[in-house]
Short mmCIF file of C-alpha atoms and ligand atoms in Angstrom, two decimals:
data_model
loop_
_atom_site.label_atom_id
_atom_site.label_comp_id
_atom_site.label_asym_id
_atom_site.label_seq_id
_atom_site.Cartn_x
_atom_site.Cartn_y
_atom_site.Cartn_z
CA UNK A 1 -98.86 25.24 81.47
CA UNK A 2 -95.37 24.81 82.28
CA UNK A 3 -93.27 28.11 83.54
CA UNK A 4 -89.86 28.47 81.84
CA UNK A 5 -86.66 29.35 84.00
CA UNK A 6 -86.54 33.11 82.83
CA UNK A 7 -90.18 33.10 84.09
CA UNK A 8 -89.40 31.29 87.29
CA UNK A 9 -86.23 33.53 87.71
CA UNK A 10 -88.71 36.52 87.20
CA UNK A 11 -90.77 35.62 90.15
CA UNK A 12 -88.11 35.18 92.53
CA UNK A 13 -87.26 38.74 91.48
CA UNK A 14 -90.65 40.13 92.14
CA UNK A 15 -90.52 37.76 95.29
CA UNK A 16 -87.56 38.27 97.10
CA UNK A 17 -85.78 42.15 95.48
CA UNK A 18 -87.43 45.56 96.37
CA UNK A 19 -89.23 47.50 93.39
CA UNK A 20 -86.63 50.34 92.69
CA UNK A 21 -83.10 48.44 94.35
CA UNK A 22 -80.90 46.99 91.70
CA UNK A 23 -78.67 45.92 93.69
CA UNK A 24 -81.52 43.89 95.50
CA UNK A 25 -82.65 43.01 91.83
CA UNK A 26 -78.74 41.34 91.34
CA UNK A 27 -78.51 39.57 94.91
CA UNK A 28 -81.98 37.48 94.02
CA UNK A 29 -81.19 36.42 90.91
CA UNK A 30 -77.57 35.13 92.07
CA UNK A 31 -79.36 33.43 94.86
CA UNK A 32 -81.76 31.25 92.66
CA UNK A 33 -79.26 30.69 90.01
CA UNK A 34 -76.82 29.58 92.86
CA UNK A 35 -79.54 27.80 95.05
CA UNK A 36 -82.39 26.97 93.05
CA UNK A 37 -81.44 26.72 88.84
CA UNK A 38 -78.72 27.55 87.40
CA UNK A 39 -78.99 30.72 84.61
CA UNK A 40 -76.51 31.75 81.99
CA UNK A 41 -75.84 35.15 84.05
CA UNK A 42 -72.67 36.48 84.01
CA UNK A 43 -72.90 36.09 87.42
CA UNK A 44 -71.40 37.57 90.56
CA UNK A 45 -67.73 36.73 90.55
CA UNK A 46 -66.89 37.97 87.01
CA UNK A 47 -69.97 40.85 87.65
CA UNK A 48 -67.60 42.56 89.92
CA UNK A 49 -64.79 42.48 87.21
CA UNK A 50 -67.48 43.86 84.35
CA UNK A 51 -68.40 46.32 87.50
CA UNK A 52 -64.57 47.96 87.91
CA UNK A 53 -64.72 48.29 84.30
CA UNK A 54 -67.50 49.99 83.83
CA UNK A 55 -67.07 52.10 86.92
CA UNK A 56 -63.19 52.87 85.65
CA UNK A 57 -64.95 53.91 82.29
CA UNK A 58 -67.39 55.84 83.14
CA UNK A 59 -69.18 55.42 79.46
CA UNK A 60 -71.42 57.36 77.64
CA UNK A 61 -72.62 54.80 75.39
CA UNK A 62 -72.57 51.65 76.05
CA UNK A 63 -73.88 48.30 73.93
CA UNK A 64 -74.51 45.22 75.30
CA UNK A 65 -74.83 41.77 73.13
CA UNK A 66 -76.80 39.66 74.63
CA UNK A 67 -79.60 40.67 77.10
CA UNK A 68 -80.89 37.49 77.67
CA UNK A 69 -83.10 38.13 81.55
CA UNK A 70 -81.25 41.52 82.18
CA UNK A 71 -79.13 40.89 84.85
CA UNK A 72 -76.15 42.04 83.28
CA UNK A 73 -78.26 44.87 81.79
CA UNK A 74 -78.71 45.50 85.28
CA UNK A 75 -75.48 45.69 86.48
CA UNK A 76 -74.08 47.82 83.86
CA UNK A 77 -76.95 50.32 83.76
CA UNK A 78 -76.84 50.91 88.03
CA UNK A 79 -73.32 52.19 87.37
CA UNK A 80 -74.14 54.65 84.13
CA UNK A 81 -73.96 58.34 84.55
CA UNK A 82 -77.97 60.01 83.80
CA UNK A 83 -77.36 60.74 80.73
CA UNK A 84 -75.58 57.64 79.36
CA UNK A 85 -76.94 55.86 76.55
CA UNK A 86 -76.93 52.03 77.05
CA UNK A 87 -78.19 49.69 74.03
CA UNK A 88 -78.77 45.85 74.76
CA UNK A 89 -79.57 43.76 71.79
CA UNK A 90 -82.12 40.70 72.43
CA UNK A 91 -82.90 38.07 69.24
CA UNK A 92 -85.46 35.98 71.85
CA UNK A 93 -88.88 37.38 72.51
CA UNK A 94 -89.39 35.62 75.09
CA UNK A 95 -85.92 36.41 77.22
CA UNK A 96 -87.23 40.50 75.91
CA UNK A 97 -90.08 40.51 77.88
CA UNK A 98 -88.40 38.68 80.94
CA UNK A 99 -85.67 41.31 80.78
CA UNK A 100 -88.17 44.31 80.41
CA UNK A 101 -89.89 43.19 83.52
CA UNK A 102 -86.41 42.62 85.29
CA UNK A 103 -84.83 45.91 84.44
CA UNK A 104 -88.61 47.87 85.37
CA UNK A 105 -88.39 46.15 88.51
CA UNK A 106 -84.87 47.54 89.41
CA UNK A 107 -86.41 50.68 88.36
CA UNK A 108 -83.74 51.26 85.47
CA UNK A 109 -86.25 51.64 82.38
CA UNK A 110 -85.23 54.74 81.92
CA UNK A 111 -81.90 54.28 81.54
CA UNK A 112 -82.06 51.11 79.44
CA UNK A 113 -83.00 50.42 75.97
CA UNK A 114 -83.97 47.01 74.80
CA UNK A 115 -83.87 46.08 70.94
CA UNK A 116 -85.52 42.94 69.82
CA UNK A 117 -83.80 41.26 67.17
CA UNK A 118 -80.43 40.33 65.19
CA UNK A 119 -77.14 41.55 65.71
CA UNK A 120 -76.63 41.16 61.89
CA UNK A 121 -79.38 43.75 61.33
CA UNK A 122 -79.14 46.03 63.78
CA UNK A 123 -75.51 46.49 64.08
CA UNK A 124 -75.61 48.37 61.03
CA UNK A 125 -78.17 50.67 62.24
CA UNK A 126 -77.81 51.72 65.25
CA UNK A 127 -76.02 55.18 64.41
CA UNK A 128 -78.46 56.61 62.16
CA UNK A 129 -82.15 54.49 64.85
CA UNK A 130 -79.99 56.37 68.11
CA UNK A 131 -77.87 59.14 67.31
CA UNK A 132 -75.01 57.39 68.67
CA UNK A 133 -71.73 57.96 67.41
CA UNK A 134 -69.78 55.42 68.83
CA UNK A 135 -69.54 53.16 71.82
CA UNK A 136 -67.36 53.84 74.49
CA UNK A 137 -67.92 49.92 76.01
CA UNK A 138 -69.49 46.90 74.24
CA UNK A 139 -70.21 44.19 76.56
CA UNK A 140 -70.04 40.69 74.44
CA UNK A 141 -72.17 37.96 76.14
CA UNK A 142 -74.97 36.61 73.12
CA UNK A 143 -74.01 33.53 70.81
CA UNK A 144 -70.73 32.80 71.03
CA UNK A 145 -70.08 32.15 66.98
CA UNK A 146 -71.24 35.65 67.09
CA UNK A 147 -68.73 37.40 68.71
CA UNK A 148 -66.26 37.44 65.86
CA UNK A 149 -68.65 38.13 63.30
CA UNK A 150 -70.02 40.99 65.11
CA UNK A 151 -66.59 42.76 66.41
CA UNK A 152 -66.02 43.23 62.49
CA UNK A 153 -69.33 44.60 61.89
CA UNK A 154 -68.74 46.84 64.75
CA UNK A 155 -65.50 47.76 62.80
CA UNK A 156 -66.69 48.17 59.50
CA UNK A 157 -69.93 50.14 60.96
CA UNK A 158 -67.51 52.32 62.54
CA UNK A 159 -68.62 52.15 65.97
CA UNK A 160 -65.73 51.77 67.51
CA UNK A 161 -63.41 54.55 68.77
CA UNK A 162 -59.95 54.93 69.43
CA UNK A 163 -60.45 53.64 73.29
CA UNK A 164 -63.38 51.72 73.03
CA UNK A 165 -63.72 48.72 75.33
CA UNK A 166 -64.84 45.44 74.05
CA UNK A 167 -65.55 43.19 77.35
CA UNK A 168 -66.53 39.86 76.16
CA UNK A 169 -67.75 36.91 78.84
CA UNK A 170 -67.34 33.27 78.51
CA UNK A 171 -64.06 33.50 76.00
CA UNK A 172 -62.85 29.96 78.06
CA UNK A 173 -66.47 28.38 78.86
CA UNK A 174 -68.38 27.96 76.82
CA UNK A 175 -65.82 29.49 75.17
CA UNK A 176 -64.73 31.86 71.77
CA UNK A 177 -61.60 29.97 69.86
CA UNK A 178 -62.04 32.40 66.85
CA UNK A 179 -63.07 35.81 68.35
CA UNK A 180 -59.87 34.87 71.05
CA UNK A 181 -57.51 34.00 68.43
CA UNK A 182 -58.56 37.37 66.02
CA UNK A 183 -58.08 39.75 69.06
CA UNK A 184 -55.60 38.31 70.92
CA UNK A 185 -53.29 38.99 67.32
CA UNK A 186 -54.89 41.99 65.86
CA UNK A 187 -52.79 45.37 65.39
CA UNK A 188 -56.01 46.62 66.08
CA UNK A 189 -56.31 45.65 70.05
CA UNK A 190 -54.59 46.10 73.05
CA UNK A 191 -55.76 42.76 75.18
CA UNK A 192 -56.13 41.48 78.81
CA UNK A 193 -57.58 38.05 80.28
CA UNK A 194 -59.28 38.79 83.76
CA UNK A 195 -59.57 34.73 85.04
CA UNK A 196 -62.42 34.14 86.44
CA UNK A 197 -64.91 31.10 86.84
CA UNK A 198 -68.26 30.31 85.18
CA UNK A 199 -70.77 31.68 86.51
CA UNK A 200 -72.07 29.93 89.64
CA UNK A 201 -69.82 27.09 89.49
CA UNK A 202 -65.81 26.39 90.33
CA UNK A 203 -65.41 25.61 86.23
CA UNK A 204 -62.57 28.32 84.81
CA UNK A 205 -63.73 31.07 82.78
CA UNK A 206 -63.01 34.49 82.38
CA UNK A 207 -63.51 37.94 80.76
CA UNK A 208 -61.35 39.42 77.62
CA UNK A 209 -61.13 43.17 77.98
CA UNK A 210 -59.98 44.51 74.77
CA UNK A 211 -59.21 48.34 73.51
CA UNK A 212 -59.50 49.32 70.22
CA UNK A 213 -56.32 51.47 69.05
CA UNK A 214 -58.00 52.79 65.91
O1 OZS B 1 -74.49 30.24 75.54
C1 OZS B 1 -74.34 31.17 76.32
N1 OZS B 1 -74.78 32.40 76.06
C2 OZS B 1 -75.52 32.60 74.82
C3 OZS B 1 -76.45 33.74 75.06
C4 OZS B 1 -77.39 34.02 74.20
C5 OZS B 1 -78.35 35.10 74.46
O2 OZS B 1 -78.08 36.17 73.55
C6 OZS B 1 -79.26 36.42 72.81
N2 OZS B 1 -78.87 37.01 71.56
C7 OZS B 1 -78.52 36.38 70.41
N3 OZS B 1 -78.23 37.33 69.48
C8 OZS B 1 -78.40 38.52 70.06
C9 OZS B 1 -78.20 39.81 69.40
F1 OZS B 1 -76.96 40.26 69.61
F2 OZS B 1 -78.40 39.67 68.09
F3 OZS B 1 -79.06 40.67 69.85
C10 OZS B 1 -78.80 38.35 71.35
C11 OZS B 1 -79.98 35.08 72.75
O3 OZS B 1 -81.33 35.25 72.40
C12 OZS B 1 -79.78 34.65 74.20
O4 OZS B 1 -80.64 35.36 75.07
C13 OZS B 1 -73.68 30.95 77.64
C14 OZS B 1 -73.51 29.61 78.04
C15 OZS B 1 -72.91 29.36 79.26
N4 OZS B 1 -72.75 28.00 79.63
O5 OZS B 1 -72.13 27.74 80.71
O6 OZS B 1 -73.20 27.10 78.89
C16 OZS B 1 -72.49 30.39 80.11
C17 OZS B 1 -72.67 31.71 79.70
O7 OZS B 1 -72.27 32.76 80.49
C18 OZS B 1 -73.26 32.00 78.46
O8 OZS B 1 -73.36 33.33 78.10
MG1 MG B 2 -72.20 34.57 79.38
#
């Protein structure tokens, strides 16, 4: 039977990264996404922005939209302090069990946990399933008519702080006209467009870092 991509970017993890090394776990999936087929990974140009900012932040808990094979997942957990709690969300069952095999192989179980299903119904959970109060940085890279939709739940779920850091990828390609347009004019948010390009490719995009003032 055919292999998908996340399957066939799976094996050149296992193939070409050493069990334990994230950052070995990072370089092979940039090199088959850049050499071999191209993957919706955030990538390594605009991973070094969502790096500083995690780094700079130094969260505690940490939510990420969007797992899809976990190399983000891995990026952002490599950085976290021990005792961090990091949340990514994952609607696709079949991207899960890529990711889970991904983030295992960087050795970073531990430090990661991986929810199966929709934003919509787990958004509104998560404080009473995890214990977690609120999220110091959200990382926004799922369905991109979600980000808006889900920034408000956030709000209304209250689990954002005074501080918090919304990071959201792809706001130019594929790009986020409505979740751009709320945050870019909201009271609520203090905003700032790090240009970048699309992952892989010379096509602009870029990341939206946005605070929450509460
Ligand atoms: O479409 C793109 N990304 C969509 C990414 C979607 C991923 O987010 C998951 N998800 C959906 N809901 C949840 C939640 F939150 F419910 F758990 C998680 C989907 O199953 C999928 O794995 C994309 C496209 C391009 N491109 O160049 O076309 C470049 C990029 O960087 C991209 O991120
Ligand atoms: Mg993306």
């Amino acid at each position: 039977t055919q292999s998908t991509r996340p399957q066939r970017l799976l094996s050149a993890v296992q193939k070409n990264a050493t069990r334990g090394d994230p950052c070995s776990v990072v370089r092979a999936i940039d090199d088959f996404c850049r050499h071999k087929e191209w993957a919706m990974n955030v990538g390594d140009e605009k991973g070094c922005i969502l790096d500083s900012v995690v780094s700079e932040m130094n969260p505690a808990a940490v939510l990420e939209l969007g797992t899809y094979c976990g190399y983000s997942t891995v990026r952002i957990a490599r950085l976290l302090p021990p005792d961090a709690k990091f949340i990514t969300l994952e609607f696709n069952p079949g991207f899960a069990a890529i990711a889970r095999q991904v983030i295992a192989w960087a050795g970073l179980e531990e430090k990661v946990q991986l929810v199966e299903g929709a934003s919509g119904d787990w958004i509104p959970k998560i404080k009473e399933q995890f214990g977690i109060k609120t999220f110091d940085l959200v990382f926004l890279d799922h369905w991109k008519d979600r980000y808006l939709p889900d920034t408000k739940l956030m709000e209304e779920c209250g689990l954002l702080r005074k501080g918090s850091v919304l990071l959201a990828d792809n706001v130019i390609c594929p790009g986020t006209p409505d979740y751009l347009e709320y945050i870019r004019s909201s009271p609520k948010y203090e905003s700032r467009y790090f240009k970048s390009h699309l992952e892989y490719t010379k096509v602009e995009d870029g990341l939206e870092k946005s605070i929450f003032l509460g």
